[in-house]
Coordinates of C-alpha atoms and ligand atoms in Angstrom, one line a residue:
M1 CA 78.4 128.8 91.5
N2 CA 75.1 127.7 92.8
L3 CA 74.2 124.1 91.8
E4 CA 71.1 125.3 89.9
Y5 CA 73.0 127.1 87.6
L6 CA 74.5 124.3 86.2
P7 CA 72.9 122.1 83.5
R8 CA 70.2 119.5 84.5
K9 CA 71.7 117.0 82.9
I10 CA 74.9 116.7 85.1
R11 CA 73.2 118.2 88.3
D12 CA 72.4 114.6 90.0
N13 CA 76.3 113.6 89.3
L14 CA 77.7 116.6 90.8
I15 CA 77.7 115.9 94.7
P16 CA 78.9 112.2 94.9
A17 CA 77.4 109.9 97.3
P18 CA 79.3 106.9 98.5
A19 CA 79.3 104.5 96.1
G20 CA 81.6 101.6 94.8
N21 CA 83.0 98.4 96.4
M22 CA 86.7 99.3 97.2
C23 CA 89.3 96.3 98.0
Y24 CA 93.1 96.0 98.3
Y25 CA 94.6 94.2 95.5
C26 CA 97.8 92.0 95.4
L27 CA 99.7 92.6 92.2
E28 CA 101.6 89.0 92.6
C29 CA 99.0 86.8 93.6
G30 CA 95.6 88.4 92.8
Q31 CA 94.1 87.9 95.9
R32 CA 91.6 90.8 96.7
F33 CA 91.2 91.9 100.8
D34 CA 88.8 94.1 102.7
I35 CA 89.8 97.7 103.1
H36 CA 88.4 98.0 106.6
R37 CA 91.2 97.2 107.7
L38 CA 95.1 98.9 107.6
L39 CA 96.8 96.5 105.1
Y40 CA 100.0 97.4 103.6
T41 CA 101.5 94.3 102.1
C42 CA 99.5 90.8 100.9
P43 CA 99.2 88.5 103.8
D44 CA 99.8 85.8 101.7
C45 CA 102.7 86.6 99.4
G46 CA 104.0 89.8 101.1
Q47 CA 103.8 91.6 98.0
V48 CA 103.0 95.7 97.7
L49 CA 99.1 96.4 97.1
M50 CA 96.8 98.9 94.9
L51 CA 93.4 99.5 95.9
E52 CA 90.7 98.5 93.3
D53 CA 86.9 99.4 93.0
T54 CA 85.3 96.2 91.7
D55 CA 82.4 98.1 90.7
F56 CA 84.6 100.5 88.5
Q57 CA 82.4 99.1 85.5
R58 CA 79.6 101.1 86.6
L59 CA 81.4 104.5 85.8
K60 CA 81.3 103.7 82.2
N61 CA 77.3 104.0 82.4
I62 CA 78.3 107.6 81.9
D63 CA 80.1 108.7 78.8
G64 CA 83.5 110.6 78.6
K65 CA 81.9 113.5 77.3
T66 CA 79.6 113.8 80.7
W67 CA 82.5 113.0 82.9
R68 CA 84.3 116.1 81.5
E69 CA 81.5 118.3 82.1
I70 CA 80.7 117.0 85.5
F71 CA 84.6 117.7 86.6
D72 CA 84.4 121.3 84.8
A73 CA 81.3 122.4 86.5
R74 CA 82.6 121.0 89.9
Q75 CA 85.5 123.3 89.2
M76 CA 82.8 125.9 89.8
L77 CA 81.0 124.7 93.4
K78 CA 82.0 125.9 96.6
L79 CA 81.9 122.6 98.7
P80 CA 85.3 122.4 100.5
A81 CA 85.4 118.6 100.1
L82 CA 85.2 118.9 96.2
R83 CA 87.8 121.8 96.0
G84 CA 90.7 119.6 96.3
I85 CA 91.6 115.8 94.9
Y86 CA 88.4 114.7 95.8
R87 CA 86.8 116.5 92.8
F88 CA 87.7 113.2 91.0
H89 CA 85.8 111.4 94.0
E90 CA 84.6 108.6 91.8
F91 CA 88.2 107.7 90.7
I92 CA 90.0 108.3 94.0
G93 CA 87.7 107.3 96.9
P94 CA 84.2 106.3 96.2
I95 CA 83.4 105.0 99.2
I96 CA 84.0 107.9 101.3
P97 CA 81.4 110.2 102.2
L98 CA 82.2 113.6 101.7
E99 CA 82.0 114.6 105.1
A100 CA 85.1 112.6 106.1
V101 CA 87.1 114.3 103.4
V102 CA 90.0 116.2 105.1
Y103 CA 90.7 119.0 102.5
L104 CA 93.5 121.5 103.6
G105 CA 93.9 123.1 100.0
E106 CA 95.9 120.5 98.1
G107 CA 95.7 119.8 94.4
H108 CA 94.9 122.0 91.2
T109 CA 98.0 123.3 91.3
P110 CA 99.0 125.8 88.7
V111 CA 100.2 124.6 85.2
I112 CA 102.3 127.4 84.0
E113 CA 103.6 127.9 80.5
A114 CA 107.3 128.5 79.9
S115 CA 108.6 131.9 78.6
S116 CA 109.3 131.6 75.1
Q117 CA 112.8 132.1 76.4
L118 CA 113.1 129.2 78.2
Q119 CA 110.8 127.0 75.7
A120 CA 113.4 127.9 73.0
M121 CA 116.4 126.7 75.4
A122 CA 114.4 123.6 76.1
G123 CA 113.3 122.7 72.4
C124 CA 109.8 122.0 72.8
R125 CA 106.5 123.2 74.3
L126 CA 106.9 123.3 78.3
F127 CA 104.7 123.5 81.3
Y128 CA 105.7 123.2 84.7
K129 CA 103.1 121.9 87.2
N130 CA 103.6 123.6 90.5
D131 CA 103.4 120.9 92.8
G132 CA 104.9 122.8 95.2
Q133 CA 101.7 125.2 95.8
N134 CA 100.3 122.3 97.9
P135 CA 99.8 123.1 101.6
S136 CA 103.1 121.4 102.5
A137 CA 105.2 122.8 99.8
S138 CA 105.0 119.4 97.9
F139 CA 102.9 116.8 96.0
K140 CA 102.9 114.6 99.3
D141 CA 99.7 116.3 100.3
R142 CA 97.6 114.7 97.5
G143 CA 98.1 111.3 98.8
M144 CA 98.0 112.4 102.0
A145 CA 94.9 113.8 101.9
S146 CA 93.8 110.4 100.5
A147 CA 95.0 108.7 103.6
L148 CA 93.8 110.7 106.0
S149 CA 90.4 111.2 104.9
Y150 CA 90.3 107.3 104.7
I151 CA 91.5 107.1 108.4
N152 CA 89.0 109.9 109.2
Y153 CA 86.3 107.7 107.5
L154 CA 86.9 104.9 109.8
L155 CA 87.4 107.0 112.8
R156 CA 84.1 108.5 112.4
Q157 CA 82.6 104.8 111.7
G158 CA 84.3 104.1 115.3
K159 CA 86.5 101.1 113.3
M160 CA 89.2 102.8 114.9
E161 CA 90.4 105.0 117.6
N162 CA 93.8 106.7 119.0
V163 CA 95.5 106.1 115.5
L164 CA 99.4 106.6 115.5
A165 CA 100.4 107.4 112.5
V166 CA 104.0 107.0 111.0
C167 CA 106.4 107.3 108.1
A168 CA 110.2 107.0 107.1
S169 CA 110.6 110.0 104.9
T170 CA 113.2 112.2 102.7
G171 CA 111.8 114.8 104.1
D172 CA 108.4 115.6 102.3
T173 CA 106.2 112.9 103.3
S174 CA 107.0 113.3 107.1
A175 CA 105.9 117.1 106.7
A176 CA 102.8 116.3 104.7
A177 CA 101.8 113.3 107.1
A178 CA 102.3 115.8 110.1
L179 CA 100.2 118.5 109.0
Y180 CA 97.2 116.5 107.9
S181 CA 97.4 114.3 111.1
A182 CA 97.5 117.5 113.0
Y183 CA 94.3 118.6 111.6
L184 CA 92.7 115.5 113.0
Q185 CA 94.1 115.7 116.8
P186 CA 93.4 114.5 119.1
A187 CA 92.4 111.2 117.3
V188 CA 95.6 111.0 115.3
R189 CA 99.0 111.7 116.4
T190 CA 102.0 111.3 114.2
A191 CA 105.7 110.0 114.6
V192 CA 108.1 110.5 111.6
L193 CA 111.6 108.6 110.9
L194 CA 114.1 111.0 109.1
P195 CA 117.6 109.9 107.9
E196 CA 119.9 112.3 110.1
G197 CA 121.6 115.3 108.2
K198 CA 120.0 114.0 104.9
V199 CA 116.5 116.4 105.0
T200 CA 116.7 120.0 104.8
S201 CA 116.1 122.3 107.8
Q202 CA 113.1 123.3 106.2
Q203 CA 111.7 119.9 106.1
L204 CA 113.0 119.3 109.5
A205 CA 111.0 122.2 110.7
Q206 CA 107.6 121.4 109.2
P207 CA 106.8 118.2 111.0
L208 CA 108.4 119.7 114.4
G209 CA 105.9 122.9 113.7
S210 CA 103.0 120.4 113.2
G211 CA 103.6 118.8 116.5
A212 CA 105.1 115.5 115.2
K213 CA 107.3 113.2 117.4
V214 CA 110.4 113.5 115.3
F215 CA 113.0 110.4 115.3
E216 CA 116.6 111.5 113.5
I217 CA 117.9 108.0 112.6
P218 CA 121.6 107.5 111.3
G219 CA 121.9 106.2 107.5
V220 CA 119.7 106.9 104.5
F221 CA 116.1 106.5 103.5
D222 CA 116.4 103.1 102.8
D223 CA 117.0 102.3 106.9
C224 CA 114.4 104.5 107.9
M225 CA 111.9 102.5 105.6
K226 CA 113.1 99.2 107.1
I227 CA 112.6 100.5 110.7
V228 CA 109.2 101.6 109.9
E229 CA 107.9 98.4 108.0
V230 CA 109.1 96.5 111.3
L231 CA 106.8 99.0 113.5
S232 CA 104.2 98.8 111.1
E233 CA 104.1 94.9 111.2
R234 CA 104.7 94.4 115.2
Y235 CA 102.6 97.3 116.5
N236 CA 99.1 98.8 115.9
V237 CA 100.2 101.9 113.8
A238 CA 99.1 103.3 110.7
L239 CA 101.7 103.4 108.3
L240 CA 101.6 106.5 106.2
N241 CA 104.4 105.7 103.5
S242 CA 103.3 105.1 99.9
K243 CA 103.3 101.6 100.8
N244 CA 100.0 102.5 101.9
A245 CA 97.9 102.2 98.9
W246 CA 95.8 104.9 100.1
R247 CA 98.5 107.3 99.2
I248 CA 98.8 106.0 95.6
L249 CA 95.1 106.8 95.2
G250 CA 95.4 110.6 96.1
Q251 CA 98.1 111.0 93.9
E252 CA 96.5 109.8 90.9
S253 CA 94.7 113.4 91.2
Y254 CA 98.0 114.7 89.8
S255 CA 97.0 113.1 85.9
Y256 CA 93.7 113.8 86.5
E257 CA 94.3 117.6 86.9
I258 CA 96.6 117.6 84.0
A259 CA 94.0 115.9 81.7
Q260 CA 91.3 118.7 83.1
A261 CA 94.1 121.5 82.5
F262 CA 94.6 120.4 78.8
D263 CA 90.8 120.1 78.2
Y264 CA 91.3 116.3 78.3
R265 CA 93.5 116.4 74.9
T266 CA 96.2 114.4 76.3
A267 CA 97.6 112.7 72.9
D268 CA 100.8 115.0 72.6
L269 CA 101.5 115.5 76.3
A270 CA 104.8 114.2 77.6
V271 CA 104.4 114.3 81.5
V272 CA 107.9 114.3 82.9
V273 CA 108.4 113.0 86.7
P274 CA 111.2 112.6 88.9
V275 CA 111.4 108.9 90.3
G276 CA 112.5 108.1 93.9
N277 CA 110.1 105.4 96.0
A278 CA 108.3 105.4 92.3
G279 CA 105.0 106.1 94.1
N280 CA 104.3 109.2 92.3
I281 CA 105.0 107.5 88.8
T282 CA 102.6 104.5 89.7
A283 CA 100.1 106.8 90.4
V284 CA 100.4 109.0 87.3
M285 CA 100.3 105.7 85.1
N286 CA 97.3 104.5 86.9
G287 CA 95.4 107.6 86.7
F288 CA 95.8 108.3 83.1
L289 CA 94.9 104.6 82.4
K290 CA 91.5 104.9 84.7
F291 CA 90.9 108.0 82.5
L292 CA 91.2 106.1 79.2
E293 CA 89.2 103.3 80.3
T294 CA 86.2 105.4 80.7
G295 CA 86.7 107.4 77.7
I296 CA 87.7 111.1 79.9
I297 CA 90.8 111.0 77.4
D298 CA 91.1 109.0 74.4
A299 CA 94.6 108.5 74.3
L300 CA 97.6 108.2 76.9
P301 CA 100.2 110.9 77.2
K302 CA 104.0 109.9 77.3
I303 CA 105.5 109.4 80.5
I304 CA 109.1 110.3 81.4
G305 CA 110.4 108.8 84.8
V306 CA 113.8 110.7 85.5
Q307 CA 116.4 109.8 88.1
S308 CA 119.8 111.0 89.0
M309 CA 122.9 108.9 88.4
H310 CA 123.3 108.9 91.9
A311 CA 120.1 106.9 92.7
D312 CA 119.1 105.1 89.6
P313 CA 117.9 101.7 90.5
V314 CA 114.7 102.2 87.9
V315 CA 116.7 103.6 85.0
R316 CA 119.1 100.4 85.6
Y317 CA 116.6 98.0 85.1
Y318 CA 114.8 99.3 82.4
N319 CA 118.1 99.8 80.4
T320 CA 118.5 95.8 80.5
P321 CA 116.7 93.9 77.5
A322 CA 113.5 93.1 78.2
G323 CA 113.8 89.4 78.9
K324 CA 117.0 89.8 80.8
R325 CA 115.6 92.2 83.8
K326 CA 115.9 91.5 87.5
F327 CA 115.5 94.1 89.7
K328 CA 118.4 95.0 92.0
P329 CA 118.5 98.0 94.7
V330 CA 121.5 100.3 94.5
T331 CA 123.7 102.0 97.2
V332 CA 122.6 105.8 96.7
K333 CA 125.0 108.8 96.4
P334 CA 124.3 112.0 97.5
S335 CA 122.0 114.0 95.3
V336 CA 120.6 117.2 94.9
A337 CA 117.1 115.7 94.2
Q338 CA 117.5 114.7 97.7
A339 CA 113.8 113.6 98.0
A340 CA 114.3 110.8 95.3
M341 CA 117.6 110.0 96.5
I342 CA 116.5 106.2 97.3
G343 CA 118.1 102.8 96.1
N344 CA 115.3 100.3 96.7
P345 CA 111.9 101.8 95.8
V346 CA 108.9 100.4 97.7
S347 CA 106.7 100.7 94.4
M348 CA 109.0 98.9 92.3
P349 CA 106.8 95.8 91.6
R350 CA 103.8 98.1 91.1
V351 CA 105.8 100.0 88.2
I352 CA 106.9 96.8 86.4
R353 CA 103.4 95.9 86.2
L354 CA 102.0 99.1 85.4
V355 CA 104.8 99.9 82.7
D356 CA 103.6 97.0 80.5
K357 CA 100.0 97.6 81.2
Y358 CA 100.6 101.5 79.9
N359 CA 102.5 100.5 77.0
D360 CA 100.3 97.7 76.0
M361 CA 97.0 99.8 76.4
A362 CA 98.6 102.5 74.1
G363 CA 99.9 99.7 71.4
R364 CA 103.4 101.1 71.8
Q365 CA 106.1 102.4 74.1
R366 CA 104.7 105.2 76.2
V367 CA 107.0 105.2 78.9
F368 CA 110.3 106.1 79.1
F369 CA 113.4 106.0 81.8
V370 CA 116.4 108.5 81.6
E371 CA 119.0 109.4 83.8
V372 CA 120.8 112.6 84.4
T373 CA 123.6 114.1 86.2
E374 CA 123.8 116.0 89.4
Q375 CA 125.2 118.7 87.4
K376 CA 122.6 119.0 84.9
I377 CA 119.8 119.0 87.7
M378 CA 121.4 122.0 89.3
D379 CA 122.1 123.7 86.2
W380 CA 118.3 123.3 84.6
Q381 CA 117.1 124.2 87.9
L382 CA 118.4 127.5 88.2
T383 CA 118.0 128.7 84.7
A384 CA 114.3 127.5 85.2
N385 CA 114.3 129.7 88.2
R386 CA 115.5 132.4 86.1
H387 CA 112.7 132.4 83.8
G388 CA 110.1 132.9 86.5
H389 CA 109.4 129.3 87.6
I390 CA 109.7 128.2 91.4
A391 CA 111.2 124.6 90.4
C392 CA 112.9 122.4 93.0
T393 CA 115.7 120.5 92.3
H394 CA 113.6 117.7 91.3
G395 CA 111.9 120.5 89.0
G396 CA 115.2 121.2 87.6
E397 CA 115.9 117.2 87.4
C398 CA 112.6 117.0 85.2
L399 CA 114.0 119.8 82.5
A400 CA 117.4 117.9 82.6
G401 CA 115.5 114.7 81.9
L402 CA 113.1 116.6 79.2
Q403 CA 116.6 117.4 77.5
E404 CA 117.8 113.7 77.5
A405 CA 114.7 112.7 76.4
L406 CA 114.8 114.9 73.3
A407 CA 118.2 113.9 72.5
R408 CA 117.1 110.5 72.6
A409 CA 114.0 111.0 70.3
M410 CA 111.6 109.9 72.8
V411 CA 110.0 113.2 72.9
T412 CA 110.0 115.3 69.6
E413 CA 109.4 119.2 69.4
D414 CA 105.9 118.2 68.5
D415 CA 105.1 117.0 71.8
T416 CA 104.3 119.5 75.0
A417 CA 106.0 118.7 77.9
V418 CA 104.5 118.9 81.4
L419 CA 107.3 118.9 83.9
D420 CA 106.5 117.9 87.7
S421 CA 108.3 120.8 90.0
T422 CA 107.4 118.1 93.0
A423 CA 108.1 120.9 96.0
H424 CA 108.8 124.4 96.1
A425 CA 112.1 125.8 95.5
L426 CA 112.4 127.0 98.9
K427 CA 112.2 123.8 100.3
F428 CA 115.7 122.9 98.7
V429 CA 117.0 126.3 98.8
G430 CA 120.2 125.0 100.5
F431 CA 121.5 123.5 97.4
Q432 CA 120.8 126.7 95.7
D433 CA 123.1 128.5 98.7
M434 CA 125.7 125.7 97.9
Y435 CA 126.1 126.0 94.3
F436 CA 126.4 129.7 94.7
Q437 CA 129.0 129.7 97.0
G438 CA 130.7 126.9 95.2
Q439 CA 130.3 124.3 97.7
L440 CA 128.7 121.4 95.6
Q441 CA 132.1 120.2 94.3
R442 CA 132.9 117.2 96.5
S443 CA 130.3 114.9 97.4
F444 CA 127.8 116.1 94.5
N445 CA 130.4 116.5 91.8
V446 CA 128.6 119.7 90.8
V447 CA 130.9 122.7 89.4
S448 CA 129.2 126.0 89.9
K449 CA 128.9 128.1 86.7
P450 CA 129.9 131.4 87.1
E451 CA 127.0 132.9 84.8
L452 CA 124.5 131.1 87.2
I453 CA 126.1 132.3 90.4
N454 CA 124.3 135.2 92.2
L455 CA 125.6 136.6 95.4
P456 CA 124.1 139.9 97.4
V457 CA 126.5 142.8 97.1
K458 CA 127.3 144.4 100.2
I459 CA 127.0 148.1 100.4
R460 CA 129.3 150.1 102.8
P461 CA 130.2 153.5 102.1
G462 CA 133.3 154.1 103.3
G463 CA 134.3 157.0 105.9
L464 CA 130.7 157.5 107.0
K465 CA 128.4 157.0 110.2
L466 CA 126.5 153.8 109.2
P467 CA 123.2 152.9 110.7
Q468 CA 123.5 150.7 113.8
P469 CA 120.8 148.4 115.5
G470 CA 118.5 150.7 117.7
E471 CA 120.7 153.8 116.6
P472 CA 119.1 155.2 113.3
L473 CA 120.9 158.0 111.3
T474 CA 119.4 161.3 111.5
G475 CA 120.0 164.8 109.8
R476 CA 123.4 165.4 107.8
D477 CA 124.6 161.9 108.9
L478 CA 121.6 160.1 107.2
E479 CA 121.8 162.1 104.0
R480 CA 125.2 161.6 103.7
F481 CA 124.7 157.6 104.0
V482 CA 121.9 157.9 101.7
Q483 CA 124.0 159.8 99.2
A484 CA 126.6 157.7 99.5
S485 CA 124.9 154.4 98.8
A486 CA 122.7 155.6 95.9
E487 CA 126.2 156.6 94.3
T488 CA 127.7 152.9 94.9
V489 CA 124.3 151.0 93.9
A490 CA 124.1 153.2 90.7
L491 CA 127.6 152.6 89.9
Q492 CA 127.4 148.9 90.3
L493 CA 124.2 148.8 88.1
N494 CA 125.9 150.9 85.4
L495 CA 123.0 153.3 85.6
K496 CA 123.2 156.8 83.7
K497 CA 122.4 160.1 85.0
G498 CA 118.8 160.8 83.7
Ligands
PLP1 C1 108.8 112.1 97.5 C2 109.3 112.8 96.7 C3 110.0 112.6 95.1 C4 109.9 111.5 94.7 O1 108.4 110.5 94.4 P1 108.2 109.2 94.7 O2 106.9 109.2 94.5 O3 109.2 108.6 95.8 O4 109.1 108.6 93.5 C5 110.4 113.7 94.3 N1 110.1 115.0 94.7 C6 109.7 115.4 95.9 C7 109.9 116.8 96.1 C8 109.2 114.4 96.8 O5 109.1 114.7 97.9
ZN2 ZN1 99.3 88.2 97.4

């Protein structure tokens, strides 16, 4: 829509100019650091950092209602830089000029209400937010758009050149990193480290296709992460893991979009997310907190973090009574929610602080953690998709987690659940194949339920000539083959002659 059609009152605020004063902020020692260099941990105490706008108060000069009007009006503009996560520019990267924004179609993923059948089975009102409909088919594109827009900003200022971006990944981070870096060729190249045999073939194909240098490392994600940390400490590389606080900022867009999708009425929402390295849940909490502080929403939604019993360090931490908590990494077992198969989440210190802040601001407990079995993850994923969704295994994990949260009265039937399908079903389709073929029994402890198995039926009419590659049938042969095949299909489907 043309800018002139929009109300004069908000017109001046629709196209944001660089503003604010951003810095890295250490959660442990409270020190702040200049953002014009790449920094991942506090130079003084080694803790992970967050990004902060020390001028954040200025955003309160605009009231909540006006902000809502601004975001809703921006939805109608055709400016590429404002079509993705930077629609919330002032809350994500206020110092980044729109010219430096890298937009590849990320964000504003559909929020789909579940069918009445699925809602009845689930036990409350239920929506999926399909983050698998991002360009690299997972939510990681949100944080990557933010991180690469920042790198692009430094490149344009001449503060950086010839960037080598590196990351360790359970699959989706590397796909997103490789895609966004490829867009900034030749100034940015990428190298990704993957745990050998622990990513799906689709996830391996993605960074290869984007031209990244791909290294397969023996071990699990936690091992790859250690190697990448050494690389980022000793060499001049840009780290693209969620240790990089710019990734968290971009991911906050997930909360802003949920607020917008529900017309900023968030009081009765229960936002359910899978937890792996815990960057996502960190961002989701921080995002809602920022919107609350500026009056854009007036209540914090519930947040339910879900983990598999095969990778549950965060749940174990919160299952310990408050005074006695001490974080202990766990050794992970194979999980179908493979992108969350992490025993030592990098963002744990962020989570610990933000959960307390979130509950304090709400005046009651609003963040909950539950764990689920591998069996329930698979069964609920397949069930969701049989009702018209495109949930990945982590989306199944969210639905399984919702069941657990309902059973424990963390969520009630008056709540509206928003489940995060963090990736597209097709990225993790290998687990569906294994389930259908009964091959998940051993390492994953999943028994395939006959009613959920679906396998193709081969049609081979006997005693007839069949079409062969390069030798199509003709005449009588073709007619006989078509007739016999139609009869067999009709028999299989129990069709009655009409
Ligand atoms: C990365 C990822 C997760 C886990 O998110 P964290 O931020 O690491 O907690 C879950 N699902 C998918 C599909 C992912 O790619
Ligand atoms: Zn510090």
